[in-house]
mmCIF file of C-alpha atoms in Angstrom:
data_model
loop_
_atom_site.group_PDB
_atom_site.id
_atom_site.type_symbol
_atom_site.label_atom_id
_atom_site.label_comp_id
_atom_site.label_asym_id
_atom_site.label_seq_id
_atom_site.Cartn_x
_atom_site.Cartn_y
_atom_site.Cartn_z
ATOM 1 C CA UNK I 87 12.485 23.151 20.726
ATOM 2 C CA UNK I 88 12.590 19.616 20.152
ATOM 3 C CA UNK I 89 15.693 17.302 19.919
ATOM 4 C CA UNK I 90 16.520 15.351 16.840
ATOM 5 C CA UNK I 91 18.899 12.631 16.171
ATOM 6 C CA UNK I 92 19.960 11.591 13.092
ATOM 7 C CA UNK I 93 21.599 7.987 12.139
ATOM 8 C CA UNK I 94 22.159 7.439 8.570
ATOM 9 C CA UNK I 95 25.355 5.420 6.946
ATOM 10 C CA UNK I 96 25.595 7.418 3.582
ATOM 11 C CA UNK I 97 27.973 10.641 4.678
ATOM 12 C CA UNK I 98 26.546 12.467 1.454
ATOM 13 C CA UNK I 99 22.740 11.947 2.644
ATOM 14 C CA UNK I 100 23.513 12.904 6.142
ATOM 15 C CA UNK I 101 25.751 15.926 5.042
ATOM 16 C CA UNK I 102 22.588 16.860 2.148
ATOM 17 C CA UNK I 103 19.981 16.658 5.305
ATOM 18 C CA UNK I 104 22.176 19.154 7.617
ATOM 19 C CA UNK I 105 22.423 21.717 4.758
ATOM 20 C CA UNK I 106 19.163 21.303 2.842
ATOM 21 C CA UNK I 107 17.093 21.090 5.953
ATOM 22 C CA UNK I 108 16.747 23.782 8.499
ATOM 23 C CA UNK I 109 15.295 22.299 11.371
ATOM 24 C CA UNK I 110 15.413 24.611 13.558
ATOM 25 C CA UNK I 111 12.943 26.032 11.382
ATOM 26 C CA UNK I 112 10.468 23.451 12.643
ATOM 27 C CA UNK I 113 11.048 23.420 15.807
ATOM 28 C CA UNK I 114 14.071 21.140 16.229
ATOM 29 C CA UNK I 115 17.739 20.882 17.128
ATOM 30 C CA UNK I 116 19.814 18.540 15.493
ATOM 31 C CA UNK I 117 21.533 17.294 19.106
ATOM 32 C CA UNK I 118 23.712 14.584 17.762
ATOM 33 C CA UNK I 119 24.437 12.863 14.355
ATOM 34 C CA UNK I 120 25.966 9.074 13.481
ATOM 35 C CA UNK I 121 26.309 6.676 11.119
ATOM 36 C CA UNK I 122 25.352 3.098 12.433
ATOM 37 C CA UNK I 123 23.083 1.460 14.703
ATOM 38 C CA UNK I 124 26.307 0.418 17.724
ATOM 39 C CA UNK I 125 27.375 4.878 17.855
ATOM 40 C CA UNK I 126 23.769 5.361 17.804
ATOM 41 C CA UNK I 127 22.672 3.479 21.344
ATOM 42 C CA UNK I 128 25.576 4.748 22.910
ATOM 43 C CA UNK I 129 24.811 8.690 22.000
ATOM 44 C CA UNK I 130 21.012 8.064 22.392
ATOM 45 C CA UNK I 131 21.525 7.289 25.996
ATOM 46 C CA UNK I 132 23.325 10.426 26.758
ATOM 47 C CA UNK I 133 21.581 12.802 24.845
ATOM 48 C CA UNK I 134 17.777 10.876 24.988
ATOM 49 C CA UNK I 135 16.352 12.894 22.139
ATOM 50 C CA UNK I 136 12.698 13.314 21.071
ATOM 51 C CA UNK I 137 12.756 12.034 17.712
ATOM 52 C CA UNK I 138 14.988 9.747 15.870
ATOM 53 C CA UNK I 139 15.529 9.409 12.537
ATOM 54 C CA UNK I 140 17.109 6.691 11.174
ATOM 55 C CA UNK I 141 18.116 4.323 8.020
ATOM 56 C CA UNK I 142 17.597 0.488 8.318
ATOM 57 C CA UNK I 143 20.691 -1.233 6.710
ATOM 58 C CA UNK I 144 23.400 -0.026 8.194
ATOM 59 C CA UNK I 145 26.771 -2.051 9.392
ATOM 60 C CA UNK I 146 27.670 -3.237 13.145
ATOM 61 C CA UNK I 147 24.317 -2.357 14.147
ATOM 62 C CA UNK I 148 20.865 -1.856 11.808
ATOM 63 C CA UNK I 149 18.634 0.489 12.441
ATOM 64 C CA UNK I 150 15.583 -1.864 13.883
ATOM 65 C CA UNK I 151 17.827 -3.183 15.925
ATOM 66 C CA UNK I 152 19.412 -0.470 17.215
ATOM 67 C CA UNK I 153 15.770 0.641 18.289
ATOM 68 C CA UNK I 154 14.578 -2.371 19.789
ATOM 69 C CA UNK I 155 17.615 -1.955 22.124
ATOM 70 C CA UNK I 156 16.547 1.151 23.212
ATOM 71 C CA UNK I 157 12.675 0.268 23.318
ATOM 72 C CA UNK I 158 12.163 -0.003 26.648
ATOM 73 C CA UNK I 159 13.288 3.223 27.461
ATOM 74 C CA UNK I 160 12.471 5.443 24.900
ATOM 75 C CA UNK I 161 8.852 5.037 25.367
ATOM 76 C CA UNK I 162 8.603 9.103 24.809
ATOM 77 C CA UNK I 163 10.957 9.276 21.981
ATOM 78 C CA UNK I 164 9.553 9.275 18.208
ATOM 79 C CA UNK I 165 11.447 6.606 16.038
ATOM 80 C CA UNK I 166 10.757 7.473 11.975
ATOM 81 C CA UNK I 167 12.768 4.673 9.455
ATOM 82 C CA UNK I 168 13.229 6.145 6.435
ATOM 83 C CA UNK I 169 14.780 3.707 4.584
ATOM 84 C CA UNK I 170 15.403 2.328 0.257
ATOM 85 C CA UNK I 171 14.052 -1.089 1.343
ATOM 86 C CA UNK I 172 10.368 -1.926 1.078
ATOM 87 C CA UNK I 173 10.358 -5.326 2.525
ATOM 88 C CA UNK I 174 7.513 -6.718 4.364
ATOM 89 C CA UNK I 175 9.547 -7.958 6.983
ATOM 90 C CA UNK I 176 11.301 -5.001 7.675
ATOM 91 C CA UNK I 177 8.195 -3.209 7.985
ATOM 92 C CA UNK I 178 6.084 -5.780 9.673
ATOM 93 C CA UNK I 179 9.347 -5.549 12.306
ATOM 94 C CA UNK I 180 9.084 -1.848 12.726
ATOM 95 C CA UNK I 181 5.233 -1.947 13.316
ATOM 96 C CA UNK I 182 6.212 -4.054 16.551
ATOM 97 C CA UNK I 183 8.393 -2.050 17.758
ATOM 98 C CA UNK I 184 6.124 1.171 17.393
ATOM 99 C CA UNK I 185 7.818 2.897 15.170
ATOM 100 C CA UNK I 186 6.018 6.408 14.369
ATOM 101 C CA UNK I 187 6.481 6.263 10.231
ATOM 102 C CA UNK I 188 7.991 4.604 7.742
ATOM 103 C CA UNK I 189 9.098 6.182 4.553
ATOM 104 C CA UNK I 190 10.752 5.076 1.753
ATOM 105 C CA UNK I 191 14.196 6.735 -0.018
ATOM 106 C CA UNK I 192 14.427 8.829 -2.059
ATOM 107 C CA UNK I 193 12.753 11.064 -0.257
ATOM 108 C CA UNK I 194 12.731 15.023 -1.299
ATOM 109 C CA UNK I 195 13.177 17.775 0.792
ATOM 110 C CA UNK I 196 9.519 18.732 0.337
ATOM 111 C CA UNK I 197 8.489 15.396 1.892
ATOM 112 C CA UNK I 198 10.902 15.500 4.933
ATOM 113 C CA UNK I 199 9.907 19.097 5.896
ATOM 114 C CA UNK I 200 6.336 17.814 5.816
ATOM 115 C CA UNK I 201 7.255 14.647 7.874
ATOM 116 C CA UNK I 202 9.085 17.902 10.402
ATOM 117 C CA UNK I 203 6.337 19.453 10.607
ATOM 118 C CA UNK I 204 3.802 16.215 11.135
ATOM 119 C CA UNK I 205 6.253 15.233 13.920
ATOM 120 C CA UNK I 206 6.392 18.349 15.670
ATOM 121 C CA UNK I 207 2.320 18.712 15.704
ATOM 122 C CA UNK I 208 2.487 15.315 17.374
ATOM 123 C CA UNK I 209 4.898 16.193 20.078
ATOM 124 C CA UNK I 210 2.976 19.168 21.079
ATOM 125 C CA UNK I 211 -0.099 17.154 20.914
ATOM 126 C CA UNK I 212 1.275 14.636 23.698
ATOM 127 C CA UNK I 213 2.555 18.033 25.705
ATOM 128 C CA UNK I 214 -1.389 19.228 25.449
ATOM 129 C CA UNK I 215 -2.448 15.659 26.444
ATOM 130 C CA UNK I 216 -4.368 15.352 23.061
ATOM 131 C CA UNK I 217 -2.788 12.181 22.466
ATOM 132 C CA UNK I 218 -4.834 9.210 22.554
ATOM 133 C CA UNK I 219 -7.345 9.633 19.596
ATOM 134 C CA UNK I 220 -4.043 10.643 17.312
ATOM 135 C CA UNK I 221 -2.501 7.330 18.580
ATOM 136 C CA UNK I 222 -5.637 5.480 17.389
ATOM 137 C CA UNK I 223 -5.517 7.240 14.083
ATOM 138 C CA UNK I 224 -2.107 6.670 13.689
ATOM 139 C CA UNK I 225 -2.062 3.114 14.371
ATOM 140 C CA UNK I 226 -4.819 2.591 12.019
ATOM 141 C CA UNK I 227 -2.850 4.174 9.491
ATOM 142 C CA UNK I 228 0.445 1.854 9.839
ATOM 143 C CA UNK I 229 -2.132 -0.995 10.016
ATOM 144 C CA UNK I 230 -3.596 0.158 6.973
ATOM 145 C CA UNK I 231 -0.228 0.499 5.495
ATOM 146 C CA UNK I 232 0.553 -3.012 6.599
ATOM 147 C CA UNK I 233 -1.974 -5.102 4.691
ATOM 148 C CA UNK I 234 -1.235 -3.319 1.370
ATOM 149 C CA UNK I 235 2.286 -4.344 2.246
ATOM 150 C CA UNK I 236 1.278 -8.102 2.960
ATOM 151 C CA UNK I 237 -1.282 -8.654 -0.026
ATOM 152 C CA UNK I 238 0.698 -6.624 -2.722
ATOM 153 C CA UNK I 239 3.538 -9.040 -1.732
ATOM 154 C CA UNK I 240 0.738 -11.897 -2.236
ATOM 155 C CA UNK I 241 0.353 -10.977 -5.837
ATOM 156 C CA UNK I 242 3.774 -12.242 -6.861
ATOM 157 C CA UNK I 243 4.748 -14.734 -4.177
ATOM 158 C CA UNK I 244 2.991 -18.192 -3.650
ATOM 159 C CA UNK I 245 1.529 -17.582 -0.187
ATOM 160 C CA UNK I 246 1.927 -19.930 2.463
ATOM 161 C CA UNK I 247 -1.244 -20.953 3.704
ATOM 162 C CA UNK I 248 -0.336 -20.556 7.405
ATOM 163 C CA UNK I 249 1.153 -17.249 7.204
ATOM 164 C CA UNK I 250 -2.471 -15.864 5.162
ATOM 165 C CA UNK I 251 -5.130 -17.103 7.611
ATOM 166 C CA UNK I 252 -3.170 -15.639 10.475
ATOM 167 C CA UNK I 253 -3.431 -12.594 8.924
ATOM 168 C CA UNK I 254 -6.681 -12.672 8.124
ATOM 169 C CA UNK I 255 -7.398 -13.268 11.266
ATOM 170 C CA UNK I 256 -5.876 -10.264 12.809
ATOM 171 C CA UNK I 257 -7.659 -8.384 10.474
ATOM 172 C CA UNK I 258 -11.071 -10.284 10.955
ATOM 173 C CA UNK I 259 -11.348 -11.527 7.246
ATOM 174 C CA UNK I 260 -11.901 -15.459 6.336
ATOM 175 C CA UNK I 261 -11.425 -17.286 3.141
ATOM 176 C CA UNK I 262 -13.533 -19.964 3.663
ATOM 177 C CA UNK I 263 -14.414 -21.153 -0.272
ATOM 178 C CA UNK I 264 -12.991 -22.931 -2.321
ATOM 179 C CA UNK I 265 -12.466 -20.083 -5.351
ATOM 180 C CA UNK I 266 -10.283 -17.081 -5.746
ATOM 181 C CA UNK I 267 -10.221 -14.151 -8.005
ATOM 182 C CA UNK I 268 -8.334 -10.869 -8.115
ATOM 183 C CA UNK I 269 -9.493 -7.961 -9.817
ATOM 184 C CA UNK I 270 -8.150 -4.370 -10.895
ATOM 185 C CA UNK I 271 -9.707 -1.218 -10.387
ATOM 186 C CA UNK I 272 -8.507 1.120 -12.138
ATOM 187 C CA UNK I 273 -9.458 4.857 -12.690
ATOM 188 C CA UNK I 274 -8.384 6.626 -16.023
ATOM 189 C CA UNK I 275 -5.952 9.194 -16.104
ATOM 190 C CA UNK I 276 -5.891 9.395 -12.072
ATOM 191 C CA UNK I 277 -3.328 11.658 -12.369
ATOM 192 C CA UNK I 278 -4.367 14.712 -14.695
ATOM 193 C CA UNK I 279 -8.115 14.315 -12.991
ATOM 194 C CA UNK I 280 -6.113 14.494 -9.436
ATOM 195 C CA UNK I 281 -3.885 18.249 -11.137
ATOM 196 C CA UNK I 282 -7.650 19.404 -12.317
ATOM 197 C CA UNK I 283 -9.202 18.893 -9.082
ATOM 198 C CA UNK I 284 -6.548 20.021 -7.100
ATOM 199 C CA UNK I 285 -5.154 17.706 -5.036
ATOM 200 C CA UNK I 286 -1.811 17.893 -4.254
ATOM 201 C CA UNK I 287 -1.215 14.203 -4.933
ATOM 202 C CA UNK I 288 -2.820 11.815 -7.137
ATOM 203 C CA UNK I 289 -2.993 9.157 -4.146
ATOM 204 C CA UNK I 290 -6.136 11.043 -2.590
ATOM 205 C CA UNK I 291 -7.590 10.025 -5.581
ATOM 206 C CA UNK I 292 -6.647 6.088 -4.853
ATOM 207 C CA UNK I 293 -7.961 6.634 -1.235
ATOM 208 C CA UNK I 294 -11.068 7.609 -2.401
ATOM 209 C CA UNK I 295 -11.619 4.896 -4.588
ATOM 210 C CA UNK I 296 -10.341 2.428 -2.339
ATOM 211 C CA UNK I 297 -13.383 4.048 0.274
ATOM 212 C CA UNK I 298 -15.970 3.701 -2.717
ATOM 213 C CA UNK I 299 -14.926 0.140 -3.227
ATOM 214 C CA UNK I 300 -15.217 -0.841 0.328
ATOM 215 C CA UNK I 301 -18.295 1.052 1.402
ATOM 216 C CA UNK I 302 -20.121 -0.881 -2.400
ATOM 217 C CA UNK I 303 -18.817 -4.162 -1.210
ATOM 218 C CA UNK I 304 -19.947 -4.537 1.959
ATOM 219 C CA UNK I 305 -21.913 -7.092 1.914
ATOM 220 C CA UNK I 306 -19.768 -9.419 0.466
ATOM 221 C CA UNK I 307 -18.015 -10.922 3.196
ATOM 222 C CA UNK I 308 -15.231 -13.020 2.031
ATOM 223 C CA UNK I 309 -13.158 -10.152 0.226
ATOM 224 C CA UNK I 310 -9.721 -7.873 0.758
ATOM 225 C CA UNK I 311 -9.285 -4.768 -0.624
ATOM 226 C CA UNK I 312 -5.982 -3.012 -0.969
ATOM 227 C CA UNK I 313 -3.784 -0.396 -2.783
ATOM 228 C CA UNK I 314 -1.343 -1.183 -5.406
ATOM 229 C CA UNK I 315 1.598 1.289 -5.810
ATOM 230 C CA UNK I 316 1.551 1.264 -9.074
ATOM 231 C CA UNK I 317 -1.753 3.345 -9.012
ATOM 232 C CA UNK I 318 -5.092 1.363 -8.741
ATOM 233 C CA UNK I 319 -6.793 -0.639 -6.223
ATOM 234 C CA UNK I 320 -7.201 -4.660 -5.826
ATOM 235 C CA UNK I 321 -9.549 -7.028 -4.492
ATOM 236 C CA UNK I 322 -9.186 -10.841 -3.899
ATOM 237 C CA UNK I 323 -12.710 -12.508 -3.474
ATOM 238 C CA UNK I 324 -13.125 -15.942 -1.829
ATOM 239 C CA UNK I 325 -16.514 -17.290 -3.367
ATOM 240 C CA UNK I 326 -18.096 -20.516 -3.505
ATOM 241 C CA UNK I 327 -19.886 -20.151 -6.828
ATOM 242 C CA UNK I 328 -17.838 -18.804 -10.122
ATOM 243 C CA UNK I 329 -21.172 -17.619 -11.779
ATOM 244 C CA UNK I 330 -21.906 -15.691 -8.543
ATOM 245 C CA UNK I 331 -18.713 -14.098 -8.351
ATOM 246 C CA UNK I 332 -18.756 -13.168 -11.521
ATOM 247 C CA UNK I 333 -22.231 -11.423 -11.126
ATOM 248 C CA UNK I 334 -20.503 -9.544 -7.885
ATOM 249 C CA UNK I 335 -17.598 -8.496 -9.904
ATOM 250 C CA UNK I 336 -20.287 -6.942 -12.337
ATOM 251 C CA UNK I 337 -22.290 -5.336 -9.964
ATOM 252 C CA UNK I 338 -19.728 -3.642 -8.414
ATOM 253 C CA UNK I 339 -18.398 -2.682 -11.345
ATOM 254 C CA UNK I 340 -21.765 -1.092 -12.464
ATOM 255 C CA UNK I 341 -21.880 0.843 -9.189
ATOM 256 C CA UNK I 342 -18.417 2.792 -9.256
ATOM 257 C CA UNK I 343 -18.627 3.730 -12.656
ATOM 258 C CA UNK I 344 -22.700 5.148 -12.031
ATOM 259 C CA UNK I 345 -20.646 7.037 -9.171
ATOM 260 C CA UNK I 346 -18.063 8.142 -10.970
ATOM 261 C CA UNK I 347 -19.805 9.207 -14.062
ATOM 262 C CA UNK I 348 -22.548 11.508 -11.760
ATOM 263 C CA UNK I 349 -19.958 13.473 -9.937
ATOM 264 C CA UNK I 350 -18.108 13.621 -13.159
ATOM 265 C CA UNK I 351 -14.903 11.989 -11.521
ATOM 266 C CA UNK I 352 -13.929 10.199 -14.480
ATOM 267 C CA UNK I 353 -14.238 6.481 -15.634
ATOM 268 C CA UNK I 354 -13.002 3.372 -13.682
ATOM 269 C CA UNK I 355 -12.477 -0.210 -15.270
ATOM 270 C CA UNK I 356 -12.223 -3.408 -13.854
ATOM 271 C CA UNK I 357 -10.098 -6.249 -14.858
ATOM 272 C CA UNK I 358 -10.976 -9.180 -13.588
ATOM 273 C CA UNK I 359 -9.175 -12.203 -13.276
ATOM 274 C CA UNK I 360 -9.372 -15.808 -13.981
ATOM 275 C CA UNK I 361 -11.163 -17.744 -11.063
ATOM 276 C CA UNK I 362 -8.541 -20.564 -9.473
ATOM 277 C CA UNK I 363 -9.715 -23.323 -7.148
ATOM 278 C CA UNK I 364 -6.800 -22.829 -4.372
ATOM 279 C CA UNK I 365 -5.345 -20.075 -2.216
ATOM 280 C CA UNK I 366 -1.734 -20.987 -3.559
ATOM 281 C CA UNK I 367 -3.077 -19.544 -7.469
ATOM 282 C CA UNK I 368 -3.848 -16.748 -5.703
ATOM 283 C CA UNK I 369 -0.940 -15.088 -8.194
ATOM 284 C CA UNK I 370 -2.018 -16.484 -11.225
ATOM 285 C CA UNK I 371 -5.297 -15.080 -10.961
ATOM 286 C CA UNK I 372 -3.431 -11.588 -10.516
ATOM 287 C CA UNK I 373 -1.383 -12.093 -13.546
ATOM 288 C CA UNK I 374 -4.363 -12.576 -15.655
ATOM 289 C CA UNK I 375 -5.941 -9.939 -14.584
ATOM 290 C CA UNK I 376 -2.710 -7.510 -15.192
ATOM 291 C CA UNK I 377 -2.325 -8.491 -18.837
ATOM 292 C CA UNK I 378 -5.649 -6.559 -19.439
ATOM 293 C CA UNK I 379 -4.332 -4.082 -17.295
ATOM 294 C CA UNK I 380 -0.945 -3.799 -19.106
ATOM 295 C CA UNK I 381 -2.487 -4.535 -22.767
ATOM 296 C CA UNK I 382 -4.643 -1.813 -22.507
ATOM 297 C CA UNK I 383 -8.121 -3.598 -23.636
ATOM 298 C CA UNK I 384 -9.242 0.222 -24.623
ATOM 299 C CA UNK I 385 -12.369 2.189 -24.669
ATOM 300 C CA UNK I 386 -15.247 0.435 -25.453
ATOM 301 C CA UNK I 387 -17.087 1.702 -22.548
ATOM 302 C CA UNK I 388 -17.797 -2.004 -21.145
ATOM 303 C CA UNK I 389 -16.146 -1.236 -17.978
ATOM 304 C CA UNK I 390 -15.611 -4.944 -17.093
ATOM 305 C CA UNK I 391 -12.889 -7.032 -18.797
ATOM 306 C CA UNK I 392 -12.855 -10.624 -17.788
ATOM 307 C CA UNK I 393 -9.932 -13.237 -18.256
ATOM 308 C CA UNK I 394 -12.193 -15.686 -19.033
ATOM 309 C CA UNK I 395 -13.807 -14.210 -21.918
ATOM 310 C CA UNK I 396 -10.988 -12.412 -22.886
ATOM 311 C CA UNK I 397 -7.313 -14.078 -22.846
ATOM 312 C CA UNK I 398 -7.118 -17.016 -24.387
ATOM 313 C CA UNK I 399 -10.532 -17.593 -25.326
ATOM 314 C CA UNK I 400 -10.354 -21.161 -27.660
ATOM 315 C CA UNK I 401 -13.409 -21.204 -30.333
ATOM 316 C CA UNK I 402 -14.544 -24.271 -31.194
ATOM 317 C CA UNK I 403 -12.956 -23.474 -35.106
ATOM 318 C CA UNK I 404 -9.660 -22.495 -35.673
ATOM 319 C CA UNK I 405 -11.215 -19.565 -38.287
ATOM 320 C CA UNK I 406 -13.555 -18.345 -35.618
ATOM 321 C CA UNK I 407 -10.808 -17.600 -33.014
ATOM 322 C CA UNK I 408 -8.771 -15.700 -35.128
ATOM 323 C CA UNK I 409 -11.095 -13.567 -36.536
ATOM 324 C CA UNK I 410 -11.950 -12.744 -32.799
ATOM 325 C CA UNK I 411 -8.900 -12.150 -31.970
ATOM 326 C CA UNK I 412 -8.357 -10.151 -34.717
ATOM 327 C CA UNK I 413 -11.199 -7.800 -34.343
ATOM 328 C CA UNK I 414 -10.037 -7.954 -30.707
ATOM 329 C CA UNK I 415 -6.270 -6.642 -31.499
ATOM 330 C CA UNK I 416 -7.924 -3.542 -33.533
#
């Protein structure tokens, strides 16, 4: 049996946890319980539990700092936020400081018996010494988790050039040229193809794709591919040439859908963005590319939608335009 602290400022979650949740169940006793970060050193240090659960914003004392306090020596113990605020900085702050997982409210009772049970099948891992290739996996994970943080943040937030090359660095990615595009991947219906095959969750689905995409790409060097929470998959490119970017943006586009059409997976689109000259239109090129997304340019099997060609598209004649446009809107 494993010991479990909880620290959580809402007396209604806490109270819902102790009587939804039967830990013991999993393998753990609830050993102590508290509502802010200050009560929370004080009873970790007497009772110096496994696992700690905990909420971020909380007063006196938050919940990163509360475990940054007790970092150095609760190198054994497992620290899991699970918290309603999905801030880069808070995560980016709780990657530091090692923190296990990182889930976001509201969370169901479903998902924290699963997080129980993932928990517990670590700390019997490191009591079998099986610990260091789960570490690796793990921290690939939160890495993993990390970027899609940074660069979804990065599609509605001017970046700041400094802050973007050092994280490109740590990841081992340059944007050397001078042109950047984002563009959308998205697969159709995700989530009634994710029901028919099976899956419990339509984000295996979004993995996959996001696997495809990479493993296509490879060559092309100067690119970052990421998850979107709202259910599709993004790539900046950093090119030097528009017309060869936009022959990359085809290709690719040509591959996942062959892929995707033989294993009878379903369809995937791509909307591409316009192409800006400068990291800080970065967003703009995003925004672009989401009003095809959002519009719904629909079913005409073309598979690649391009800003360029598509939004706001001038015609030398006034007449021309609109009748474009027209036949467009239908």
């Amino acid at each position: 049996m494993y010991n479990l602290m909880l620290v959580e400022d809402e007396p209604i979650v806490l109270e819902g946890m102790l009587k939804i949740i039967d830990f013991s169940a999993y393998g753990f006793e609830v050993v102590c319980s508290c509502s802010n970060g200050l009560e929370a050193l004080k009873l970790y240090r007497i009772h110096k539990p496994d696992v700690v659960i905990t909420d971020i914003c909380m007063e006196i004392m938050d919940g990163l700092e509360f475990i940054e306090q007790v970092s150095e020596e609760a190198r054994d113990t497992k620290f899991v936020i699970v918290s309603g605020h999905q801030d880069f900085k808070f995560f980016k702050k709780a990657l530091s400081l090692r923190v296990t997982d990182y889930i976001l409210k509201p969370v169901t009772a479903k998902e924290f018996r699963e997080l129980l049970i993932k928990i517990a099948k670590e700390l019997d891992a490191v009591a079998s010494g099986l610990v260091v290739s789960e570490y690796k996996e793990q921290l690939s994970e939160l890495r993993e988790i990390e970027n899609n943080m940074f660069f979804n943040k990065l599609m509605h937030i001017k970046p700041n050039p400094k802050d973007l090359k050092e994280h490109l660095d740590t990841i081992g990615v340059s944007f050397p040229n001078p042109y950047y595009q984002v563009a959308i991947f998205k697969m159709n219906s995700f989530e009634l193809l994710a029901e028919r095959l099976g899956y419990d969750s339509p984000s295996v689905l979004l993995s996959q794709l996001y696997l495809k995409l990479t493993e296509l790409s490879h060559q092309y060097n100067h690119k970052v591919i990421f998850v979107a929470p709202e259910g599709y998959v993004l790539m900046i490119i950093n090119g030097a040439n528009k017309d060869n970017m936009i022959s990359f943006i085809q290709s690719l586009t040509n591959q996942i859908q062959y892929y995707y059409s033989q294993d009878y997976l379903g369809s995937v689109d791509c909307y591409a963005g316009f192409i800006m000259d400068g990291v800080n239109d970065i967003p703009d090129s995003f925004k672009s590319a989401n009003r095809l997304n959002i519009c719904g340019v629909l079913n005409n099997q073309r598979g690649l939608y391009e800003s360029e060609k598509i939004l706001f598209q001038r015609s030398t004649k006034s007449y021309d335009y609109v009748k474009e446009m027209y036949e467009w809107i239908n």
